[in-house]
C-alpha positions as CSV (number, residue, x, y, z in Angstrom):
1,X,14.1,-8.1,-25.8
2,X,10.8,-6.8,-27.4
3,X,9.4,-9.6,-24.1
4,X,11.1,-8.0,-21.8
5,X,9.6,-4.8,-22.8
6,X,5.8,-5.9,-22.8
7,X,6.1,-7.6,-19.5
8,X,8.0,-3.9,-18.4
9,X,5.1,-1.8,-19.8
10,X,2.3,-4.6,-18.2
11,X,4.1,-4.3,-15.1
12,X,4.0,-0.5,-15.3
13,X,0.1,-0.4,-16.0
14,X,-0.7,-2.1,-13.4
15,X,1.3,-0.2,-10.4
16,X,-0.2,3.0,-12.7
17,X,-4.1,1.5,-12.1
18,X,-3.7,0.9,-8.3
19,X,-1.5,4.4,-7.7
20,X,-4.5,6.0,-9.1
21,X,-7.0,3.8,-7.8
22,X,-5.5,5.1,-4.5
23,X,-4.9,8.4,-4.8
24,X,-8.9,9.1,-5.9
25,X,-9.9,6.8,-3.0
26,X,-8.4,8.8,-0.3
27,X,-8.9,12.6,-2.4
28,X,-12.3,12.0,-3.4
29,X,-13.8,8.6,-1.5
30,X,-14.6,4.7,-2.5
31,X,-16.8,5.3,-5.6
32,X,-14.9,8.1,-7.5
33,X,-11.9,6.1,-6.6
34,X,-12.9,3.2,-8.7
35,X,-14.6,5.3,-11.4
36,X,-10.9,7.1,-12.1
37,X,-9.4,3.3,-12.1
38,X,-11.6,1.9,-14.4
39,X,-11.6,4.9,-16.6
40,X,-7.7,4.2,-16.7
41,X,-8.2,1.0,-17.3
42,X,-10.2,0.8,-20.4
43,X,-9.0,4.3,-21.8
44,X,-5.2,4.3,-20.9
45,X,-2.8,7.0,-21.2
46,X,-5.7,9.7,-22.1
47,X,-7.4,9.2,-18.9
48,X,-4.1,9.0,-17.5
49,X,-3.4,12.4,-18.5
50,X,-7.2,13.4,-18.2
51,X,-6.6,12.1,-14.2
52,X,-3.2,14.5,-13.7
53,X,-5.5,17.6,-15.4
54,X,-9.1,16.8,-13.6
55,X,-9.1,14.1,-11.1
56,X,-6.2,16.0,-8.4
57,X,-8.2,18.5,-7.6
58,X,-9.4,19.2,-3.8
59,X,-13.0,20.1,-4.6
């Protein structure tokens, strides 16, 4: 069971990683679109979270 629930959360990260690599790409262009994946990448839920409070905006 605990397996199945690593290989749920991994699975989970990942899809998280490329919905926000995507969603900065196309809000903010290429560069800031990798900066906010990578920051998610190494940080994790806090830039998660930091992403939802900063990263959406239009400006």
């Amino acid at each position: 069971m605990a397996g199945f629930l690593v290989a749920l959360l991994w699975l989970a990260s990942i899809l998280i990683f490329l919905w926000i690599w995507d969603d900065a790409t196309r809000r903010h262009g290429q560069n800031i679109g990798c900066l906010w994946a990578l920051a998610v990448l190494a940080l994790g839920p806090i830039a998660i979270i930091a992403y939802f409070l900063f990263g959406r905006s239009e400006n």
